[in-house]
PDB file of N, CA and C in Angstrom:
ATOM      1  N   MET A  11     -27.399 -88.632  30.631  1.00  0.00           N
ATOM      2  CA  MET A  11     -26.326 -88.229  29.741  1.00  0.00           C
ATOM      3  C   MET A  11     -26.096 -86.739  29.947  1.00  0.00           C
ATOM      4  N   GLY A  12     -24.859 -86.348  30.180  1.00  0.00           N
ATOM      5  CA  GLY A  12     -24.524 -84.952  30.388  1.00  0.00           C
ATOM      6  C   GLY A  12     -24.766 -84.123  29.143  1.00  0.00           C
ATOM      7  N   ALA A  13     -25.044 -82.864  29.324  1.00  0.00           N
ATOM      8  CA  ALA A  13     -25.337 -81.976  28.197  1.00  0.00           C
ATOM      9  C   ALA A  13     -24.162 -81.900  27.227  1.00  0.00           C
ATOM     10  N   THR A  14     -22.951 -82.058  27.734  1.00  0.00           N
ATOM     11  CA  THR A  14     -21.798 -81.965  26.854  1.00  0.00           C
ATOM     12  C   THR A  14     -21.711 -83.160  25.911  1.00  0.00           C
ATOM     13  N   LYS A  15     -22.267 -84.288  26.291  1.00  0.00           N
ATOM     14  CA  LYS A  15     -22.253 -85.472  25.433  1.00  0.00           C
ATOM     15  C   LYS A  15     -23.497 -85.554  24.552  1.00  0.00           C
ATOM     16  N   ALA A  16     -24.621 -85.119  25.041  1.00  0.00           N
ATOM     17  CA  ALA A  16     -25.873 -85.213  24.296  1.00  0.00           C
ATOM     18  C   ALA A  16     -25.808 -84.460  22.981  1.00  0.00           C
ATOM     19  N   GLN A  17     -25.036 -83.415  22.940  1.00  0.00           N
ATOM     20  CA  GLN A  17     -24.943 -82.602  21.724  1.00  0.00           C
ATOM     21  C   GLN A  17     -24.311 -83.364  20.557  1.00  0.00           C
ATOM     22  N   HIS A  18     -23.644 -84.464  20.838  1.00  0.00           N
ATOM     23  CA  HIS A  18     -22.991 -85.249  19.802  1.00  0.00           C
ATOM     24  C   HIS A  18     -23.933 -86.240  19.127  1.00  0.00           C
ATOM     25  N   PHE A  19     -25.182 -86.285  19.576  1.00  0.00           N
ATOM     26  CA  PHE A  19     -26.151 -87.231  19.044  1.00  0.00           C
ATOM     27  C   PHE A  19     -27.348 -86.476  18.489  1.00  0.00           C
ATOM     28  N   THR A  20     -28.099 -87.139  17.631  1.00  0.00           N
ATOM     29  CA  THR A  20     -29.252 -86.481  17.029  1.00  0.00           C
ATOM     30  C   THR A  20     -30.346 -86.274  18.076  1.00  0.00           C
ATOM     31  N   GLU A  21     -31.252 -85.389  17.756  1.00  0.00           N
ATOM     32  CA  GLU A  21     -32.388 -85.150  18.644  1.00  0.00           C
ATOM     33  C   GLU A  21     -33.194 -86.438  18.823  1.00  0.00           C
ATOM     34  N   ALA A  22     -33.351 -87.198  17.736  1.00  0.00           N
ATOM     35  CA  ALA A  22     -34.107 -88.453  17.795  1.00  0.00           C
ATOM     36  C   ALA A  22     -33.402 -89.470  18.698  1.00  0.00           C
ATOM     37  N   GLN A  23     -32.086 -89.542  18.627  1.00  0.00           N
ATOM     38  CA  GLN A  23     -31.341 -90.472  19.486  1.00  0.00           C
ATOM     39  C   GLN A  23     -31.454 -90.074  20.952  1.00  0.00           C
ATOM     40  N   ASN A  24     -31.351 -88.794  21.228  1.00  0.00           N
ATOM     41  CA  ASN A  24     -31.491 -88.319  22.606  1.00  0.00           C
ATOM     42  C   ASN A  24     -32.901 -88.567  23.137  1.00  0.00           C
ATOM     43  N   GLN A  25     -33.917 -88.366  22.294  1.00  0.00           N
ATOM     44  CA  GLN A  25     -35.286 -88.584  22.733  1.00  0.00           C
ATOM     45  C   GLN A  25     -35.539 -90.062  23.017  1.00  0.00           C
ATOM     46  N   LEU A  26     -35.042 -90.924  22.145  1.00  0.00           N
ATOM     47  CA  LEU A  26     -35.195 -92.361  22.359  1.00  0.00           C
ATOM     48  C   LEU A  26     -34.503 -92.787  23.659  1.00  0.00           C
ATOM     49  N   ALA A  27     -33.339 -92.233  23.931  1.00  0.00           N
ATOM     50  CA  ALA A  27     -32.631 -92.535  25.181  1.00  0.00           C
ATOM     51  C   ALA A  27     -33.435 -92.052  26.387  1.00  0.00           C
ATOM     52  N   ASN A  28     -34.094 -90.910  26.277  1.00  0.00           N
ATOM     53  CA  ASN A  28     -34.930 -90.406  27.373  1.00  0.00           C
ATOM     54  C   ASN A  28     -36.121 -91.327  27.619  1.00  0.00           C
ATOM     55  N   TYR A  29     -36.746 -91.814  26.549  1.00  0.00           N
ATOM     56  CA  TYR A  29     -37.849 -92.765  26.702  1.00  0.00           C
ATOM     57  C   TYR A  29     -37.353 -94.045  27.384  1.00  0.00           C
ATOM     58  N   ALA A  30     -36.209 -94.539  26.914  1.00  0.00           N
ATOM     59  CA  ALA A  30     -35.655 -95.775  27.476  1.00  0.00           C
ATOM     60  C   ALA A  30     -35.332 -95.589  28.960  1.00  0.00           C
ATOM     61  N   LYS A  31     -34.788 -94.454  29.307  1.00  0.00           N
ATOM     62  CA  LYS A  31     -34.463 -94.176  30.711  1.00  0.00           C
ATOM     63  C   LYS A  31     -35.734 -94.162  31.557  1.00  0.00           C
ATOM     64  N   ALA A  32     -36.795 -93.570  31.040  1.00  0.00           N
ATOM     65  CA  ALA A  32     -38.060 -93.520  31.784  1.00  0.00           C
ATOM     66  C   ALA A  32     -38.650 -94.913  31.966  1.00  0.00           C
ATOM     67  N   LEU A  33     -38.407 -95.805  31.018  1.00  0.00           N
ATOM     68  CA  LEU A  33     -38.939 -97.161  31.089  1.00  0.00           C
ATOM     69  C   LEU A  33     -38.026 -98.127  31.834  1.00  0.00           C
ATOM     70  N   ALA A  34     -36.857 -97.661  32.229  1.00  0.00           N
ATOM     71  CA  ALA A  34     -35.823 -98.544  32.764  1.00  0.00           C
ATOM     72  C   ALA A  34     -35.932 -98.825  34.256  1.00  0.00           C
ATOM     73  N   HIS A  35     -37.129 -98.848  34.780  1.00  0.00           N
ATOM     74  CA  HIS A  35     -37.312 -99.201  36.181  1.00  0.00           C
ATOM     75  C   HIS A  35     -38.559-100.070  36.293  1.00  0.00           C
ATOM     76  N   PRO A  36     -38.471-101.193  36.999  1.00  0.00           N
ATOM     77  CA  PRO A  36     -39.626-102.091  37.079  1.00  0.00           C
ATOM     78  C   PRO A  36     -40.869-101.446  37.697  1.00  0.00           C
ATOM     79  N   ALA A  37     -40.695-100.509  38.615  1.00  0.00           N
ATOM     80  CA  ALA A  37     -41.855 -99.836  39.201  1.00  0.00           C
ATOM     81  C   ALA A  37     -42.587 -99.014  38.151  1.00  0.00           C
ATOM     82  N   ARG A  38     -41.848 -98.381  37.255  1.00  0.00           N
ATOM     83  CA  ARG A  38     -42.482 -97.580  36.200  1.00  0.00           C
ATOM     84  C   ARG A  38     -43.205 -98.475  35.208  1.00  0.00           C
ATOM     85  N   ILE A  39     -42.623 -99.621  34.923  1.00  0.00           N
ATOM     86  CA  ILE A  39     -43.301-100.586  34.051  1.00  0.00           C
ATOM     87  C   ILE A  39     -44.597-101.034  34.712  1.00  0.00           C
ATOM     88  N   ALA A  40     -44.549-101.331  35.997  1.00  0.00           N
ATOM     89  CA  ALA A  40     -45.748-101.757  36.725  1.00  0.00           C
ATOM     90  C   ALA A  40     -46.811-100.659  36.720  1.00  0.00           C
ATOM     91  N   ILE A  41     -46.396 -99.425  36.904  1.00  0.00           N
ATOM     92  CA  ILE A  41     -47.332 -98.297  36.868  1.00  0.00           C
ATOM     93  C   ILE A  41     -47.987 -98.203  35.502  1.00  0.00           C
ATOM     94  N   LEU A  42     -47.196 -98.273  34.451  1.00  0.00           N
ATOM     95  CA  LEU A  42     -47.738 -98.191  33.090  1.00  0.00           C
ATOM     96  C   LEU A  42     -48.690 -99.347  32.809  1.00  0.00           C
ATOM     97  N   GLN A  43     -48.309-100.548  33.214  1.00  0.00           N
ATOM     98  CA  GLN A  43     -49.182-101.705  32.993  1.00  0.00           C
ATOM     99  C   GLN A  43     -50.503-101.532  33.724  1.00  0.00           C
ATOM    100  N   TYR A  44     -50.443-101.018  34.926  1.00  0.00           N
ATOM    101  CA  TYR A  44     -51.666-100.805  35.689  1.00  0.00           C
ATOM    102  C   TYR A  44     -52.553 -99.754  35.017  1.00  0.00           C
ATOM    103  N   LEU A  45     -51.953 -98.656  34.593  1.00  0.00           N
ATOM    104  CA  LEU A  45     -52.721 -97.601  33.934  1.00  0.00           C
ATOM    105  C   LEU A  45     -53.312 -98.086  32.609  1.00  0.00           C
ATOM    106  N   LEU A  46     -52.552 -98.884  31.862  1.00  0.00           N
ATOM    107  CA  LEU A  46     -53.067 -99.431  30.602  1.00  0.00           C
ATOM    108  C   LEU A  46     -54.236-100.376  30.852  1.00  0.00           C
ATOM    109  N   LYS A  47     -54.143-101.161  31.902  1.00  0.00           N
ATOM    110  CA  LYS A  47     -55.193-102.115  32.227  1.00  0.00           C
ATOM    111  C   LYS A  47     -56.474-101.394  32.667  1.00  0.00           C
ATOM    112  N   GLN A  48     -56.324-100.312  33.412  1.00  0.00           N
ATOM    113  CA  GLN A  48     -57.478 -99.601  33.948  1.00  0.00           C
ATOM    114  C   GLN A  48     -58.202 -98.775  32.888  1.00  0.00           C
ATOM    115  N   GLN A  49     -57.460 -98.250  31.926  1.00  0.00           N
ATOM    116  CA  GLN A  49     -57.997 -97.409  30.857  1.00  0.00           C
ATOM    117  C   GLN A  49     -58.804 -96.234  31.400  1.00  0.00           C
ATOM    118  N   THR A  50     -58.409 -95.738  32.546  1.00  0.00           N
ATOM    119  CA  THR A  50     -59.067 -94.579  33.140  1.00  0.00           C
ATOM    120  C   THR A  50     -58.057 -93.872  34.034  1.00  0.00           C
ATOM    121  N   CYS A  51     -58.388 -92.686  34.472  1.00  0.00           N
ATOM    122  CA  CYS A  51     -57.489 -91.955  35.362  1.00  0.00           C
ATOM    123  C   CYS A  51     -57.515 -92.563  36.761  1.00  0.00           C
ATOM    124  N   ILE A  52     -56.333 -92.638  37.351  1.00  0.00           N
ATOM    125  CA  ILE A  52     -56.155 -93.251  38.665  1.00  0.00           C
ATOM    126  C   ILE A  52     -55.579 -92.196  39.610  1.00  0.00           C
ATOM    127  N   CYS A  53     -56.191 -92.047  40.770  1.00  0.00           N
ATOM    128  CA  CYS A  53     -55.664 -91.087  41.753  1.00  0.00           C
ATOM    129  C   CYS A  53     -54.797 -91.776  42.788  1.00  0.00           C
ATOM    130  N   SER A  54     -55.392 -92.428  43.741  1.00  0.00           N
ATOM    131  CA  SER A  54     -54.614 -93.003  44.840  1.00  0.00           C
ATOM    132  C   SER A  54     -54.504 -94.520  44.773  1.00  0.00           C
ATOM    133  N   ASN A  55     -55.084 -95.139  43.776  1.00  0.00           N
ATOM    134  CA  ASN A  55     -55.096 -96.602  43.682  1.00  0.00           C
ATOM    135  C   ASN A  55     -53.702 -97.208  43.574  1.00  0.00           C
ATOM    136  N   LEU A  56     -52.758 -96.492  43.032  1.00  0.00           N
ATOM    137  CA  LEU A  56     -51.425 -97.049  42.828  1.00  0.00           C
ATOM    138  C   LEU A  56     -50.758 -97.448  44.141  1.00  0.00           C
ATOM    139  N   VAL A  57     -51.010 -96.713  45.189  1.00  0.00           N
ATOM    140  CA  VAL A  57     -50.409 -97.027  46.487  1.00  0.00           C
ATOM    141  C   VAL A  57     -50.935 -98.369  46.989  1.00  0.00           C
ATOM    142  N   GLU A  58     -52.168 -98.679  46.674  1.00  0.00           N
ATOM    143  CA  GLU A  58     -52.754 -99.951  47.089  1.00  0.00           C
ATOM    144  C   GLU A  58     -52.268-101.107  46.214  1.00  0.00           C
ATOM    145  N   GLU A  59     -51.878-100.807  44.984  1.00  0.00           N
ATOM    146  CA  GLU A  59     -51.491-101.840  44.022  1.00  0.00           C
ATOM    147  C   GLU A  59     -50.014-102.201  44.054  1.00  0.00           C
ATOM    148  N   LEU A  60     -49.175-101.248  44.405  1.00  0.00           N
ATOM    149  CA  LEU A  60     -47.723-101.463  44.359  1.00  0.00           C
ATOM    150  C   LEU A  60     -47.128-101.459  45.766  1.00  0.00           C
ATOM    151  N   PRO A  61     -46.099-102.261  45.987  1.00  0.00           N
ATOM    152  CA  PRO A  61     -45.477-102.331  47.315  1.00  0.00           C
ATOM    153  C   PRO A  61     -44.466-101.199  47.528  1.00  0.00           C
ATOM    154  N   LEU A  62     -44.913 -99.985  47.268  1.00  0.00           N
ATOM    155  CA  LEU A  62     -44.024 -98.825  47.372  1.00  0.00           C
ATOM    156  C   LEU A  62     -44.711 -97.721  48.172  1.00  0.00           C
ATOM    157  N   ALA A  63     -43.917 -96.869  48.764  1.00  0.00           N
ATOM    158  CA  ALA A  63     -44.440 -95.728  49.505  1.00  0.00           C
ATOM    159  C   ALA A  63     -45.021 -94.690  48.538  1.00  0.00           C
ATOM    160  N   GLN A  64     -45.931 -93.893  49.031  1.00  0.00           N
ATOM    161  CA  GLN A  64     -46.559 -92.844  48.224  1.00  0.00           C
ATOM    162  C   GLN A  64     -45.507 -91.926  47.598  1.00  0.00           C
ATOM    163  N   ALA A  65     -44.505 -91.540  48.383  1.00  0.00           N
ATOM    164  CA  ALA A  65     -43.468 -90.634  47.871  1.00  0.00           C
ATOM    165  C   ALA A  65     -42.691 -91.268  46.721  1.00  0.00           C
ATOM    166  N   THR A  66     -42.429 -92.560  46.829  1.00  0.00           N
ATOM    167  CA  THR A  66     -41.704 -93.271  45.772  1.00  0.00           C
ATOM    168  C   THR A  66     -42.547 -93.349  44.513  1.00  0.00           C
ATOM    169  N   ILE A  67     -43.807 -93.672  44.661  1.00  0.00           N
ATOM    170  CA  ILE A  67     -44.701 -93.728  43.500  1.00  0.00           C
ATOM    171  C   ILE A  67     -44.804 -92.358  42.848  1.00  0.00           C
ATOM    172  N   SER A  68     -44.899 -91.322  43.650  1.00  0.00           N
ATOM    173  CA  SER A  68     -44.971 -89.961  43.110  1.00  0.00           C
ATOM    174  C   SER A  68     -43.739 -89.620  42.282  1.00  0.00           C
ATOM    175  N   GLN A  69     -42.574 -90.049  42.749  1.00  0.00           N
ATOM    176  CA  GLN A  69     -41.338 -89.792  42.000  1.00  0.00           C
ATOM    177  C   GLN A  69     -41.350 -90.527  40.663  1.00  0.00           C
ATOM    178  N   HIS A  70     -41.813 -91.764  40.652  1.00  0.00           N
ATOM    179  CA  HIS A  70     -41.893 -92.516  39.401  1.00  0.00           C
ATOM    180  C   HIS A  70     -42.923 -91.895  38.449  1.00  0.00           C
ATOM    181  N   LEU A  71     -44.042 -91.445  38.986  1.00  0.00           N
ATOM    182  CA  LEU A  71     -45.051 -90.772  38.166  1.00  0.00           C
ATOM    183  C   LEU A  71     -44.469 -89.500  37.542  1.00  0.00           C
ATOM    184  N   LYS A  72     -43.676 -88.789  38.318  1.00  0.00           N
ATOM    185  CA  LYS A  72     -43.029 -87.570  37.823  1.00  0.00           C
ATOM    186  C   LYS A  72     -42.127 -87.876  36.623  1.00  0.00           C
ATOM    187  N   GLU A  73     -41.362 -88.957  36.713  1.00  0.00           N
ATOM    188  CA  GLU A  73     -40.471 -89.346  35.618  1.00  0.00           C
ATOM    189  C   GLU A  73     -41.259 -89.723  34.362  1.00  0.00           C
ATOM    190  N   LEU A  74     -42.334 -90.471  34.541  1.00  0.00           N
ATOM    191  CA  LEU A  74     -43.154 -90.879  33.399  1.00  0.00           C
ATOM    192  C   LEU A  74     -43.859 -89.677  32.768  1.00  0.00           C
ATOM    193  N   LYS A  75     -44.264 -88.753  33.607  1.00  0.00           N
ATOM    194  CA  LYS A  75     -44.935 -87.549  33.107  1.00  0.00           C
ATOM    195  C   LYS A  75     -43.945 -86.642  32.376  1.00  0.00           C
ATOM    196  N   ALA A  76     -42.712 -86.601  32.846  1.00  0.00           N
ATOM    197  CA  ALA A  76     -41.692 -85.739  32.232  1.00  0.00           C
ATOM    198  C   ALA A  76     -41.438 -86.095  30.767  1.00  0.00           C
ATOM    199  N   VAL A  77     -41.533 -87.375  30.423  1.00  0.00           N
ATOM    200  CA  VAL A  77     -41.336 -87.768  29.018  1.00  0.00           C
ATOM    201  C   VAL A  77     -42.656 -87.833  28.265  1.00  0.00           C
ATOM    202  N   GLY A  78     -43.759 -87.566  28.961  1.00  0.00           N
ATOM    203  CA  GLY A  78     -45.047 -87.483  28.304  1.00  0.00           C
ATOM    204  C   GLY A  78     -45.827 -88.772  28.187  1.00  0.00           C
ATOM    205  N   LEU A  79     -45.339 -89.856  28.786  1.00  0.00           N
ATOM    206  CA  LEU A  79     -46.053 -91.130  28.683  1.00  0.00           C
ATOM    207  C   LEU A  79     -47.386 -91.113  29.429  1.00  0.00           C
ATOM    208  N   ILE A  80     -47.442 -90.319  30.487  1.00  0.00           N
ATOM    209  CA  ILE A  80     -48.694 -90.185  31.225  1.00  0.00           C
ATOM    210  C   ILE A  80     -49.010 -88.705  31.364  1.00  0.00           C
ATOM    211  N   LYS A  81     -50.253 -88.437  31.682  1.00  0.00           N
ATOM    212  CA  LYS A  81     -50.653 -87.065  31.970  1.00  0.00           C
ATOM    213  C   LYS A  81     -51.453 -87.078  33.260  1.00  0.00           C
ATOM    214  N   GLY A  82     -51.475 -85.942  33.918  1.00  0.00           N
ATOM    215  CA  GLY A  82     -52.169 -85.844  35.188  1.00  0.00           C
ATOM    216  C   GLY A  82     -53.146 -84.691  35.186  1.00  0.00           C
ATOM    217  N   ASN A  83     -54.291 -84.926  35.799  1.00  0.00           N
ATOM    218  CA  ASN A  83     -55.319 -83.905  35.942  1.00  0.00           C
ATOM    219  C   ASN A  83     -55.620 -83.719  37.420  1.00  0.00           C
ATOM    220  N   VAL A  84     -55.720 -82.470  37.838  1.00  0.00           N
ATOM    221  CA  VAL A  84     -56.042 -82.181  39.226  1.00  0.00           C
ATOM    222  C   VAL A  84     -57.538 -82.357  39.423  1.00  0.00           C
ATOM    223  N   GLU A  85     -57.876 -83.188  40.403  1.00  0.00           N
ATOM    224  CA  GLU A  85     -59.271 -83.412  40.782  1.00  0.00           C
ATOM    225  C   GLU A  85     -59.372 -83.231  42.287  1.00  0.00           C
ATOM    226  N   GLY A  86     -59.858 -82.082  42.695  1.00  0.00           N
ATOM    227  CA  GLY A  86     -59.924 -81.777  44.120  1.00  0.00           C
ATOM    228  C   GLY A  86     -58.534 -81.621  44.693  1.00  0.00           C
ATOM    229  N   THR A  87     -58.215 -82.435  45.670  1.00  0.00           N
ATOM    230  CA  THR A  87     -56.881 -82.365  46.286  1.00  0.00           C
ATOM    231  C   THR A  87     -55.941 -83.421  45.725  1.00  0.00           C
ATOM    232  N   SER A  88     -56.393 -84.169  44.731  1.00  0.00           N
ATOM    233  CA  SER A  88     -55.589 -85.248  44.152  1.00  0.00           C
ATOM    234  C   SER A  88     -55.218 -84.945  42.715  1.00  0.00           C
ATOM    235  N   VAL A  89     -54.187 -85.622  42.248  1.00  0.00           N
ATOM    236  CA  VAL A  89     -53.838 -85.614  40.833  1.00  0.00           C
ATOM    237  C   VAL A  89     -54.149 -87.004  40.311  1.00  0.00           C
ATOM    238  N   CYS A  90     -54.940 -87.072  39.257  1.00  0.00           N
ATOM    239  CA  CYS A  90     -55.306 -88.352  38.671  1.00  0.00           C
ATOM    240  C   CYS A  90     -54.496 -88.545  37.397  1.00  0.00           C
ATOM    241  N   TYR A  91     -53.924 -89.734  37.244  1.00  0.00           N
ATOM    242  CA  TYR A  91     -53.033 -90.025  36.128  1.00  0.00           C
ATOM    243  C   TYR A  91     -53.648 -91.016  35.157  1.00  0.00           C
ATOM    244  N   CYS A  92     -53.285 -90.848  33.886  1.00  0.00           N
ATOM    245  CA  CYS A  92     -53.689 -91.796  32.854  1.00  0.00           C
ATOM    246  C   CYS A  92     -52.635 -91.783  31.750  1.00  0.00           C
ATOM    247  N   ILE A  93     -52.694 -92.781  30.894  1.00  0.00           N
ATOM    248  CA  ILE A  93     -51.787 -92.871  29.751  1.00  0.00           C
ATOM    249  C   ILE A  93     -52.116 -91.760  28.771  1.00  0.00           C
ATOM    250  N   ASP A  94     -51.097 -91.110  28.244  1.00  0.00           N
ATOM    251  CA  ASP A  94     -51.286 -90.172  27.136  1.00  0.00           C
ATOM    252  C   ASP A  94     -51.192 -91.017  25.871  1.00  0.00           C
ATOM    253  N   HIS A  95     -52.330 -91.405  25.337  1.00  0.00           N
ATOM    254  CA  HIS A  95     -52.364 -92.376  24.239  1.00  0.00           C
ATOM    255  C   HIS A  95     -51.654 -91.883  22.980  1.00  0.00           C
ATOM    256  N   GLU A  96     -51.704 -90.606  22.706  1.00  0.00           N
ATOM    257  CA  GLU A  96     -51.009 -90.066  21.536  1.00  0.00           C
ATOM    258  C   GLU A  96     -49.494 -90.221  21.678  1.00  0.00           C
ATOM    259  N   LYS A  97     -48.974 -89.857  22.847  1.00  0.00           N
ATOM    260  CA  LYS A  97     -47.533 -89.990  23.099  1.00  0.00           C
ATOM    261  C   LYS A  97     -47.141 -91.466  23.179  1.00  0.00           C
ATOM    262  N   TRP A  98     -48.005 -92.283  23.795  1.00  0.00           N
ATOM    263  CA  TRP A  98     -47.750 -93.715  23.902  1.00  0.00           C
ATOM    264  C   TRP A  98     -47.525 -94.305  22.512  1.00  0.00           C
ATOM    265  N   GLU A  99     -48.367 -93.947  21.565  1.00  0.00           N
ATOM    266  CA  GLU A  99     -48.241 -94.467  20.205  1.00  0.00           C
ATOM    267  C   GLU A  99     -46.965 -93.952  19.538  1.00  0.00           C
ATOM    268  N   GLU A 100     -46.618 -92.709  19.806  1.00  0.00           N
ATOM    269  CA  GLU A 100     -45.378 -92.136  19.258  1.00  0.00           C
ATOM    270  C   GLU A 100     -44.153 -92.884  19.790  1.00  0.00           C
ATOM    271  N   VAL A 101     -44.133 -93.157  21.083  1.00  0.00           N
ATOM    272  CA  VAL A 101     -43.007 -93.874  21.695  1.00  0.00           C
ATOM    273  C   VAL A 101     -42.950 -95.303  21.161  1.00  0.00           C
ATOM    274  N   ARG A 102     -44.098 -95.952  21.069  1.00  0.00           N
ATOM    275  CA  ARG A 102     -44.155 -97.313  20.535  1.00  0.00           C
ATOM    276  C   ARG A 102     -43.589 -97.359  19.120  1.00  0.00           C
ATOM    277  N   ALA A 103     -43.988 -96.412  18.287  1.00  0.00           N
ATOM    278  CA  ALA A 103     -43.508 -96.362  16.908  1.00  0.00           C
ATOM    279  C   ALA A 103     -42.003 -96.089  16.854  1.00  0.00           C
ATOM    280  N   THR A 104     -41.512 -95.266  17.756  1.00  0.00           N
ATOM    281  CA  THR A 104     -40.079 -94.949  17.804  1.00  0.00           C
ATOM    282  C   THR A 104     -39.260 -96.188  18.143  1.00  0.00           C
ATOM    283  N   PHE A 105     -39.707 -96.941  19.143  1.00  0.00           N
ATOM    284  CA  PHE A 105     -39.006 -98.176  19.496  1.00  0.00           C
ATOM    285  C   PHE A 105     -39.157 -99.228  18.398  1.00  0.00           C
ATOM    286  N   LEU A 106     -40.305 -99.279  17.764  1.00  0.00           N
ATOM    287  CA  LEU A 106     -40.520-100.227  16.679  1.00  0.00           C
ATOM    288  C   LEU A 106     -39.532 -99.976  15.540  1.00  0.00           C
ATOM    289  N   LEU A 107     -39.305 -98.713  15.216  1.00  0.00           N
ATOM    290  CA  LEU A 107     -38.320 -98.382  14.187  1.00  0.00           C
ATOM    291  C   LEU A 107     -36.926 -98.863  14.584  1.00  0.00           C
ATOM    292  N   LEU A 108     -36.583 -98.683  15.838  1.00  0.00           N
ATOM    293  CA  LEU A 108     -35.273 -99.137  16.309  1.00  0.00           C
ATOM    294  C   LEU A 108     -35.153-100.651  16.210  1.00  0.00           C
ATOM    295  N   PHE A 109     -36.171-101.366  16.695  1.00  0.00           N
ATOM    296  CA  PHE A 109     -36.090-102.821  16.759  1.00  0.00           C
ATOM    297  C   PHE A 109     -36.312-103.516  15.429  1.00  0.00           C
ATOM    298  N   THR A 110     -36.860-102.833  14.453  1.00  0.00           N
ATOM    299  CA  THR A 110     -37.056-103.452  13.145  1.00  0.00           C
ATOM    300  C   THR A 110     -36.046-102.942  12.128  1.00  0.00           C
ATOM    301  N   GLY A 111     -35.070-102.165  12.589  1.00  0.00           N
ATOM    302  CA  GLY A 111     -34.032-101.652  11.696  1.00  0.00           C
ATOM    303  C   GLY A 111     -33.219-102.782  11.094  1.00  0.00           C
ATOM    304  N   LYS A 112     -32.758-102.546   9.897  1.00  0.00           N
ATOM    305  CA  LYS A 112     -31.934-103.544   9.212  1.00  0.00           C
ATOM    306  C   LYS A 112     -30.523-103.509   9.780  1.00  0.00           C
ATOM    307  N   VAL A 113     -30.011-104.660  10.090  1.00  0.00           N
ATOM    308  CA  VAL A 113     -28.664-104.795  10.626  1.00  0.00           C
ATOM    309  C   VAL A 113     -27.834-105.575   9.613  1.00  0.00           C
ATOM    310  N   ALA A 114     -26.692-105.031   9.283  1.00  0.00           N
ATOM    311  CA  ALA A 114     -25.819-105.721   8.335  1.00  0.00           C
ATOM    312  C   ALA A 114     -25.196-106.932   9.012  1.00  0.00           C
ATOM    313  N   HIS A 115     -25.338-108.068   8.408  1.00  0.00           N
ATOM    314  CA  HIS A 115     -24.748-109.303   8.945  1.00  0.00           C
ATOM    315  C   HIS A 115     -23.512-109.670   8.118  1.00  0.00           C
ATOM    316  N   THR A 116     -22.471-109.990   8.824  1.00  0.00           N
ATOM    317  CA  THR A 116     -21.260-110.447   8.150  1.00  0.00           C
ATOM    318  C   THR A 116     -20.829-111.743   8.787  1.00  0.00           C
ATOM    319  N   ASN A 117     -20.003-112.462   8.098  1.00  0.00           N
ATOM    320  CA  ASN A 117     -19.491-113.721   8.625  1.00  0.00           C
ATOM    321  C   ASN A 117     -18.438-113.487   9.707  1.00  0.00           C
ATOM    322  N   ASN A 118     -17.986-112.240   9.854  1.00  0.00           N
ATOM    323  CA  ASN A 118     -16.946-111.914  10.833  1.00  0.00           C
ATOM    324  C   ASN A 118     -17.541-111.661  12.218  1.00  0.00           C
ATOM    325  N   CYS A 119     -18.835-111.703  12.342  1.00  0.00           N
ATOM    326  CA  CYS A 119     -19.477-111.394  13.613  1.00  0.00           C
ATOM    327  C   CYS A 119     -19.686-112.667  14.425  1.00  0.00           C
ATOM    328  N   CYS A 120     -19.609-112.553  15.735  1.00  0.00           N
ATOM    329  CA  CYS A 120     -19.799-113.730  16.588  1.00  0.00           C
ATOM    330  C   CYS A 120     -21.234-113.981  16.665  1.00  0.00           C
TER     331      CYS A 120
END
């Protein structure tokens, strides 16, 4: 969303859209699922687990890190990634609020 349009929405709406954008790719979902399953920091294992090139995985990791869903720690010459559990819970709660919101139902709706 361009900066000229984002200003018309609340900070919470823009943040939720950023989370949704970060989650809107199957490779990123696969990365998150793998990290959640491992419950530990992962360095190079993702290349062995996903049918993607190292550069592609790095780009997806960058996107997930930008919204805070994962964090990375430098270990030697590698960066090891894991879920940021505090942010994960915040994002989960944000989506839960959206999906459990009350919607007005009328008979005029299809």
